[in-house]
Amino acid sequence: GESVGLHLPTLSVQEGDNSIINCAYSNSASDYFIWYKQESGKGPQFIIDIRSNMDKRQGQRVTVLLNKTVKHLSLQIAATQPGDSAVYFCAVRIYNQGGKLIFGQGTELSVKP
Amino acid sequence: EPEVTQTPSHQVTQMGQEVILRCVPISNHLYFYWYRQILGQKVEFLVSFYNNEISEKSEIFDDQFSVERPDGSNFTLKIRSTKLEDSAMYFCASRTTVQETQYFGPGTRLLVL
C-alpha cells in the first residue's frame, strides 16, 4: 500500500515571505507526485506536478522538490500572497495501479497581511 | 479554460434512497475518476474508468456503487441505497491519455439523513 503524510496540519506565514509545505510518502514504487490547492467549498485545483525521474520542477512562484532517497516531497511558494491561503494537498500515484491518486491529509496555509 | 463540471452542487437524501451524481469531464479527456472527501478528512479514491470499463476501484466502492458513461459527455456515480456514512463531498476528475494531471470538478456535497 501507500501512505502519504504531511508534516504540519497548519502553517501561518507573513505576506511576502516564502512558504514551504512538506509531504512524506512510503511506497518506493510511487512514480508521480502532484500538489493541489483547495479553497473552502471548492474542488482540488492543480498547482504543479513532478515525475519520479526528476528532483525539481518550477512553475510560476511555485517549486516542487522530490527527494526519493528519503521519500519526501515539498512545495515552495515564493512571495506568498493572501490569495494563496488555502489547504494544500500532496498526492502520489503508484506505478501500474490504474492512475489512482493517494492524498495526504492537507496543510492549511494562512497568510497574514 | 475547459473545466470539469458537476451537478448537483448539493444533494440531501434519506438513508436508503438512491442518488445519482453527475459529472461532465473535460471534452478531450478519456480517463475518469471519482473521489470522495468526508468533512475534515483527506480526499479518497473511489474508482477509475477508461474505455467504458472500471480500471480500478477501492474497497470503499462496494456493490452499492456503480459508474456509467451514458453518453459522450456525462459520467455518473450511482449509490443504490445510501447510508449515513456516505455523507461527503464527491469529486469527479478527468485527464487525457497523454498527460497525467487529473483535473477536479467543484464537487457535490451529499448529505444522507
Tab-separated table of C-alpha atoms in Angstrom, chain A residues 58-98:
chain	number	residue	atom	x	y	z
A	58	GLN	CA	9.485	25.094	-11.153
A	59	GLY	CA	6.329	26.923	-12.033
A	60	GLN	CA	5.192	30.448	-11.551
A	61	ARG	CA	6.124	31.268	-7.918
A	62	VAL	CA	5.995	27.563	-7.030
A	63	THR	CA	8.696	24.916	-6.896
A	64	VAL	CA	8.319	21.236	-6.136
A	65	LEU	CA	11.282	19.279	-4.770
A	66	LEU	CA	11.395	15.494	-4.706
A	67	ASN	CA	13.851	13.502	-2.604
A	68	LYS	CA	13.351	9.845	-3.454
A	69	THR	CA	16.057	8.704	-1.067
A	70	VAL	CA	14.060	9.780	1.956
A	71	LYS	CA	10.666	9.694	0.202
A	72	HIS	CA	9.999	13.365	0.764
A	73	LEU	CA	8.211	15.954	-1.330
A	74	SER	CA	7.952	19.681	-0.737
A	75	LEU	CA	6.104	22.624	-2.212
A	76	GLN	CA	7.721	26.021	-2.040
A	77	ILE	CA	5.675	29.154	-2.663
A	78	ALA	CA	7.674	32.318	-3.234
A	79	ALA	CA	6.429	35.715	-2.065
A	80	THR	CA	3.287	34.262	-0.512
A	81	GLN	CA	0.141	36.321	-1.075
A	82	PRO	CA	-3.202	36.406	0.764
A	83	GLY	CA	-4.755	34.638	-2.233
A	84	ASP	CA	-2.506	31.660	-1.506
A	85	SER	CA	-4.445	30.966	1.703
A	86	ALA	CA	-5.991	27.511	1.259
A	87	VAL	CA	-5.481	23.858	2.148
A	88	TYR	CA	-2.645	22.230	0.207
A	89	PHE	CA	-2.625	18.507	-0.525
A	90	CYS	CA	0.113	16.367	-1.908
A	91	ALA	CA	-0.969	13.288	-3.834
A	92	VAL	CA	1.022	10.318	-5.027
A	93	ARG	CA	0.488	7.797	-7.776
A	94	ILE	CA	1.892	4.288	-7.570
A	95	TYR	CA	3.264	2.793	-10.764
A	96	ASN	CA	0.921	0.458	-12.565
A	97	GLN	CA	-2.073	0.870	-10.249
A	98	GLY	CA	-4.576	2.399	-12.631
